[in-house]
Coordinates of C-alpha atoms and ligand atoms in Angstrom, one line a residue:
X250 CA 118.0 24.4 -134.1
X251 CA 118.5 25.2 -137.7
X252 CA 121.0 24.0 -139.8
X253 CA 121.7 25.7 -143.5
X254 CA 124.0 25.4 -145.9
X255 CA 123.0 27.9 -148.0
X256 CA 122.9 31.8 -147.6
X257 CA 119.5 32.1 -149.0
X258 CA 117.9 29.9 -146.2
X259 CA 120.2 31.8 -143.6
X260 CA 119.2 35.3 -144.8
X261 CA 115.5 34.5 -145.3
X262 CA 115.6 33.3 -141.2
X263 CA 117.9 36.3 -140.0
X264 CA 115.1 38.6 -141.7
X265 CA 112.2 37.1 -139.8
X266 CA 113.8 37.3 -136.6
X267 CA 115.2 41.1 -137.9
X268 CA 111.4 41.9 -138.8
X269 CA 110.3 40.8 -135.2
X270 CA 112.8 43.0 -133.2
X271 CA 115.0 40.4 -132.2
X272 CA 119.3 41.0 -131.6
X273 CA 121.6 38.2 -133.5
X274 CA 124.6 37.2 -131.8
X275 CA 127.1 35.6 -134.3
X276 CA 130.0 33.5 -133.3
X277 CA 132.3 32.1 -136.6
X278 CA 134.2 29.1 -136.3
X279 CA 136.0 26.0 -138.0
X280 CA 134.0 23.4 -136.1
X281 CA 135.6 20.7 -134.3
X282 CA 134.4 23.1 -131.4
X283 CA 135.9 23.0 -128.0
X284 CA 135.4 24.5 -124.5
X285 CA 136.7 28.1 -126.1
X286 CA 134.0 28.2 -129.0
X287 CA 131.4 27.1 -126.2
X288 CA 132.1 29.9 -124.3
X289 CA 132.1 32.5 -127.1
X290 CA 128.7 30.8 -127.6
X291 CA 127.5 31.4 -124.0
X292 CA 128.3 34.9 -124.2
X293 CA 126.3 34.9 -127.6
X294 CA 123.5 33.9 -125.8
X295 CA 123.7 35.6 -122.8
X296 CA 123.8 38.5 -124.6
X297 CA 121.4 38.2 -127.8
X298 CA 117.6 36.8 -128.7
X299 CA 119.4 34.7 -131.1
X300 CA 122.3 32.9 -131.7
X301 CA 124.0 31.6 -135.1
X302 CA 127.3 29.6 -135.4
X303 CA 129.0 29.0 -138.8
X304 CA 130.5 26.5 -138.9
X305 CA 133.1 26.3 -142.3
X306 CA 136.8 25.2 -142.8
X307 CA 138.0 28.9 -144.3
X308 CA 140.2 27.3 -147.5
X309 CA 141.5 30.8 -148.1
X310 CA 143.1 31.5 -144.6
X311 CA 145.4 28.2 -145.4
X312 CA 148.6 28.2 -147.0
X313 CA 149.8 26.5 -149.9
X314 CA 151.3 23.9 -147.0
X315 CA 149.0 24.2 -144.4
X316 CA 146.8 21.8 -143.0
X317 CA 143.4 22.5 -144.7
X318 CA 143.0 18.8 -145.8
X319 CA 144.4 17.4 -142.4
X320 CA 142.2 20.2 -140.3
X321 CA 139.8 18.1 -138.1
X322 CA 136.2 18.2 -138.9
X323 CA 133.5 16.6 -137.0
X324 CA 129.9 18.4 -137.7
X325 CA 127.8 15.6 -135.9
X326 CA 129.4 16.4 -133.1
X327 CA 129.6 20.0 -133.5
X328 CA 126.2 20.4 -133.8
X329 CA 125.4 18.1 -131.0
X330 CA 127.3 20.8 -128.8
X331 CA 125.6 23.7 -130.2
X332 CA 122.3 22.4 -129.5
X333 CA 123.6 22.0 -125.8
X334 CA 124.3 25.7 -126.1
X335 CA 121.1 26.5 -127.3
X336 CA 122.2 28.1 -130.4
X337 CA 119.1 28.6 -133.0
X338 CA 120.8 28.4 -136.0
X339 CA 124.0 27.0 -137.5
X340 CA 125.2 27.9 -141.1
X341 CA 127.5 25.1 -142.3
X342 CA 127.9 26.2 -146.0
X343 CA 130.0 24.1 -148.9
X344 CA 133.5 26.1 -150.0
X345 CA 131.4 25.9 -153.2
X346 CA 128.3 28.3 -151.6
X347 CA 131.0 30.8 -150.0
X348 CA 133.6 30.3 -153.1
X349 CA 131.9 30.3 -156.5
X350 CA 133.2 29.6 -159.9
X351 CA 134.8 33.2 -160.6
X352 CA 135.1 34.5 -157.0
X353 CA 137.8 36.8 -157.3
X354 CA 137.3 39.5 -154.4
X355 CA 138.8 39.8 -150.8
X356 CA 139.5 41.9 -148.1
X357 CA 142.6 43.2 -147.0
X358 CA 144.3 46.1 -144.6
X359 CA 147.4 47.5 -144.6
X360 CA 148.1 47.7 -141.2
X361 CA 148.0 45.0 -138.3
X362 CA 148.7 41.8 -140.6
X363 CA 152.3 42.7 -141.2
X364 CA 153.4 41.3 -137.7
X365 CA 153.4 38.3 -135.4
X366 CA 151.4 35.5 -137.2
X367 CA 151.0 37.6 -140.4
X368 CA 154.8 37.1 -140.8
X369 CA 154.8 33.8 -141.3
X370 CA 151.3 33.3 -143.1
X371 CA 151.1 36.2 -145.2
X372 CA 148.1 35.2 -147.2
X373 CA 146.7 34.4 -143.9
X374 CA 144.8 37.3 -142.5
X375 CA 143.4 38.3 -145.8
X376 CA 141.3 34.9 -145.8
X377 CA 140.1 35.6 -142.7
X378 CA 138.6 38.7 -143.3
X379 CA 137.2 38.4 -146.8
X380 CA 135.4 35.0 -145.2
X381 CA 134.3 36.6 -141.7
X382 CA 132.6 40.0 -143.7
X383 CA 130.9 37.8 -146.3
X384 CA 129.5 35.8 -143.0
X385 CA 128.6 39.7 -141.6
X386 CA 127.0 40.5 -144.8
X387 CA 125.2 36.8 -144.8
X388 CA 124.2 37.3 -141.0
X389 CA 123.8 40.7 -140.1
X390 CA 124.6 40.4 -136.6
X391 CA 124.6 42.9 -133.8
X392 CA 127.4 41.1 -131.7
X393 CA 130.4 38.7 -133.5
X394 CA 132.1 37.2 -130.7
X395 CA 136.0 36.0 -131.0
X396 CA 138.5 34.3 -128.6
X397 CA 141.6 36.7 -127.0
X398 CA 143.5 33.4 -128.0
X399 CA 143.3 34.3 -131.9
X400 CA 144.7 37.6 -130.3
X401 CA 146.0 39.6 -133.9
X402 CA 142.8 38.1 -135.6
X403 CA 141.0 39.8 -132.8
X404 CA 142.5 43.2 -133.5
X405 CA 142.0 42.8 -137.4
X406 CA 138.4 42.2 -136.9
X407 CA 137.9 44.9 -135.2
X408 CA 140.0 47.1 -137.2
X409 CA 137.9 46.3 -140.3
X410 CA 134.7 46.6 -138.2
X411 CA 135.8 50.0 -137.3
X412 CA 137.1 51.3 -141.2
X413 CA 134.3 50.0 -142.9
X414 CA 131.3 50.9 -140.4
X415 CA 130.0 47.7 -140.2
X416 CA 128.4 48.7 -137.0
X417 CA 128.8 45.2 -135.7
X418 CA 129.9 45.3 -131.9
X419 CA 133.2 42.8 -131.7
X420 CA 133.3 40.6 -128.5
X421 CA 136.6 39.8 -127.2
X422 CA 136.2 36.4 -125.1
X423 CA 139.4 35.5 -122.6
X424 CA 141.3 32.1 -123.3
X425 CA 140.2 29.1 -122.2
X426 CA 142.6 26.5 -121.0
X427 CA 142.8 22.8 -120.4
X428 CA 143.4 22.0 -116.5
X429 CA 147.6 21.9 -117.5
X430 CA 147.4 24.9 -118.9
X431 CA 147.3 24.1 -122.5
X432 CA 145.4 27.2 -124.6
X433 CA 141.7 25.0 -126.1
X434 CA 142.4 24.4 -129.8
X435 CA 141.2 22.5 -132.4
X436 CA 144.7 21.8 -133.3
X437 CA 145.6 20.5 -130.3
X438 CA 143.9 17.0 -131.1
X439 CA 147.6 16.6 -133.9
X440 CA 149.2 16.5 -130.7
X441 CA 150.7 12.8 -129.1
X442 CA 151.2 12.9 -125.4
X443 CA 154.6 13.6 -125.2
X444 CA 154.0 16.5 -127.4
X445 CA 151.3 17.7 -125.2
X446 CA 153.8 17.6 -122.8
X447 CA 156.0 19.7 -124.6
X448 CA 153.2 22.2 -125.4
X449 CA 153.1 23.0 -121.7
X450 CA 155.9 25.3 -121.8
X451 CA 153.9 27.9 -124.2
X452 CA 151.7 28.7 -121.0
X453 CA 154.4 28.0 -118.7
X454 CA 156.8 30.6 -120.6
X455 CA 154.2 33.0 -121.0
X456 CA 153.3 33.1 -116.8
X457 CA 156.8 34.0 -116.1
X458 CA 156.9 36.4 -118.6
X459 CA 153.8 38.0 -117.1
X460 CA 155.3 37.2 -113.5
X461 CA 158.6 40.0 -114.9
X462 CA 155.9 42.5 -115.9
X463 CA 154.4 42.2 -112.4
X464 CA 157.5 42.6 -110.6
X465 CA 158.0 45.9 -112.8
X466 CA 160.0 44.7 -115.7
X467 CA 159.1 46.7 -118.9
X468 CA 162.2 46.5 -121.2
X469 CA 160.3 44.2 -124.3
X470 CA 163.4 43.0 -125.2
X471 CA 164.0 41.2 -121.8
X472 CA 160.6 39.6 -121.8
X473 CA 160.7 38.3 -125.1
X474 CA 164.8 36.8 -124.3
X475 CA 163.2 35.4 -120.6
X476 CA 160.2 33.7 -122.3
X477 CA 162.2 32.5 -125.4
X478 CA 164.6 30.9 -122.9
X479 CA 162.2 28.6 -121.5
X480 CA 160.7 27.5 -124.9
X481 CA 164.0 26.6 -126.3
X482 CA 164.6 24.0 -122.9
X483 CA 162.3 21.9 -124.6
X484 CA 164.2 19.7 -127.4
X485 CA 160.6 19.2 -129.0
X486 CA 160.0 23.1 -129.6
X487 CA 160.3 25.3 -132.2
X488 CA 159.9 29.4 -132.0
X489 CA 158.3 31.1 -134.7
X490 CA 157.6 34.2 -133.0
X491 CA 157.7 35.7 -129.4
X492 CA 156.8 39.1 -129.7
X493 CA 155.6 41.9 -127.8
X494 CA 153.3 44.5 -129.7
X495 CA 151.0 47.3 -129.2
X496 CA 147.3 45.7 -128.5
X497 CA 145.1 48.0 -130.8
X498 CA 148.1 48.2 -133.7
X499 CA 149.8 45.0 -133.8
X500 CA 153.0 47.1 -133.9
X501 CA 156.3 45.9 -131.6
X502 CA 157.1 48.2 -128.7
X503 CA 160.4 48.4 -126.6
X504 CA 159.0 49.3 -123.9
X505 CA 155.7 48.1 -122.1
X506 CA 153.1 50.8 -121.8
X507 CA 149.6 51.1 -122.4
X508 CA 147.4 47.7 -123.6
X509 CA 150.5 45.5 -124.9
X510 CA 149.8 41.9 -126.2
X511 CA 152.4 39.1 -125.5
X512 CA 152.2 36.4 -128.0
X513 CA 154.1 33.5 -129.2
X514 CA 154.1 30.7 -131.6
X515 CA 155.8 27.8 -131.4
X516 CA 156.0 24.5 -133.3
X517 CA 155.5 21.6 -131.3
X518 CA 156.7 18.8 -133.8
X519 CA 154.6 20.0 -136.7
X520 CA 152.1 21.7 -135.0
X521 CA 152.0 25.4 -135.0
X522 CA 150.3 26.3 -131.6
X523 CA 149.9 30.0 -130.6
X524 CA 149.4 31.6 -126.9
X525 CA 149.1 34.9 -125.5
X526 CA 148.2 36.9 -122.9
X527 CA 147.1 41.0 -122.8
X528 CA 148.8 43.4 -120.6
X529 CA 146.9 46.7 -119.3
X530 CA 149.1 49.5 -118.0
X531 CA 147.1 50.9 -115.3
Ligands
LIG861 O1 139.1 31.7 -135.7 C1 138.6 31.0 -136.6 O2 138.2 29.8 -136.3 C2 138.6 31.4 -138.0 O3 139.7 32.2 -138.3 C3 137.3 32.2 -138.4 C4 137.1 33.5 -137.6 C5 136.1 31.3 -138.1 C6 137.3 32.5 -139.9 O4 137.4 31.4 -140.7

């Protein structure tokens, strides 16, 4: 396995393989990987010749008071789990190699980012998808592969995919949850046990909001109320959002029809955890 921290060495490699025929599946992350990264990385290899992970703490997706000097970071044993994976090549570049003196460009849409976690961390999306198409331009992969739990980041992605041809296929890869039902993240590691605790409602709130869509509920505004109810039992909790929207658009619906996404965030304490699940009309 690889490791580079510069985009030279990463280009020069993802040209041999190019030159010899051979498909790159990419997967982007923050490190401090976790069971969901690991299975967007099984997918990558299942599906490609070759496999890169970045692995790079995005500065411009933070906040002015977000956590980008608290974030967890832990490349030893990142790269230990990549190698497990069989990934060939990990890209672990400094902010300086993505970010140089006089950077001043970025990526932005007009639609999709307005809603849901966009609300609350406006400058938000816009890091992510200046960073992820300087890694497409870096990498040139076939297949980018993202989890369903970063659900509106999934959407943008392939939104910008889509306007700007970049004729990279997007993978969508489900949730992966802890035994309890807590949604893998890297964030997850702020929490204390009785926090953890507390976190359990995000899942449990979204299973019976899924449980009224089952039974044939499909007023949004009664899904939303029922699964808001049960986060605010727990004294520990505190809603940002709990919203339903249109899949593709990342627009709110009244009424639940077509692919809808249901997705929350909540505070637990001071961590801001998100969860989510994808409804299909059939
Ligand atoms: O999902 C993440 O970890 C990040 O937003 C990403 C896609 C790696 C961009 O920094």
């Amino acid at each position: 396995m690889l490791i580079c921290e510069k985009k030279s060495e990463v280009r020069e490699q993802v040209n041999a393989w190019r030159r010899q025929g051979l498909s790159i599946g990419f997967v982007p992350t923050m490190g401090y990987l976790h069971e969901g990264h690991k299975s967007l990385m099984e997918a990558a290899r299942r599906e490609n010749d070759r496999v890169v992970v970045s692995i790079f703490v995005n500065p411009m997706q933070f906040g002015p008071t977000e956590d980008l000097e608290s974030y967890p970071r832990d490349f030893d044993r990142d790269s230990a789990l990549c190698e497990g994976v069989g990934v060939d090549l990990i890209f672990h570049p400094q902010p300086e190699e993505m970010y140089p003196e006089g950077f001043c460009s970025y990526v932005d849409m007009n639609g999709l980012t307005g809603e849901l976690c966009g609300k609350s961390r406006p400058t938000h999306f816009r890091g992510v998808q200046t960073v992820v198409l300087k890694f497409f331009n870096i990498v040139r992969p076939d297949r980018a592969y993202f989890g369903q739990k970063d659900a509106q980041q999934l959407s943008v992605i392939r939104r910008m995919a889509l306007d700007l041809d970049l004729g990279i296929e997007i993978v969508g890869c489900p949730i992966v949850r802890e035994e309890d039902g807590l949604a893998k993240s890297s964030r997850n590691t702020y929490l204390n046990e009785e926090e953890h605790q507390a976190a359990l409602m995000l899942s449990r709130s979204l299973a019976e909001g899924k449980t009224l869509i089952e039974d044939g509920e499909r007023d949004a505004g009664k899904i939303k109320s029922a699964i808001a109810d049960i986060i605010a039992k727990e004294p520990l909790a505190k809603i940002d959002y709990v919203d339903v929207v249109d899949f593709e658009n990342i627009v709110p619906v009244e009424k639940i029809s077509g692919t809808v996404l249901v997705a929350i965030a909540v505070y637990i304490g001071k961590t801001r955890l998100i969860d989510n699940f994808i409804h299909k009309e059939i």
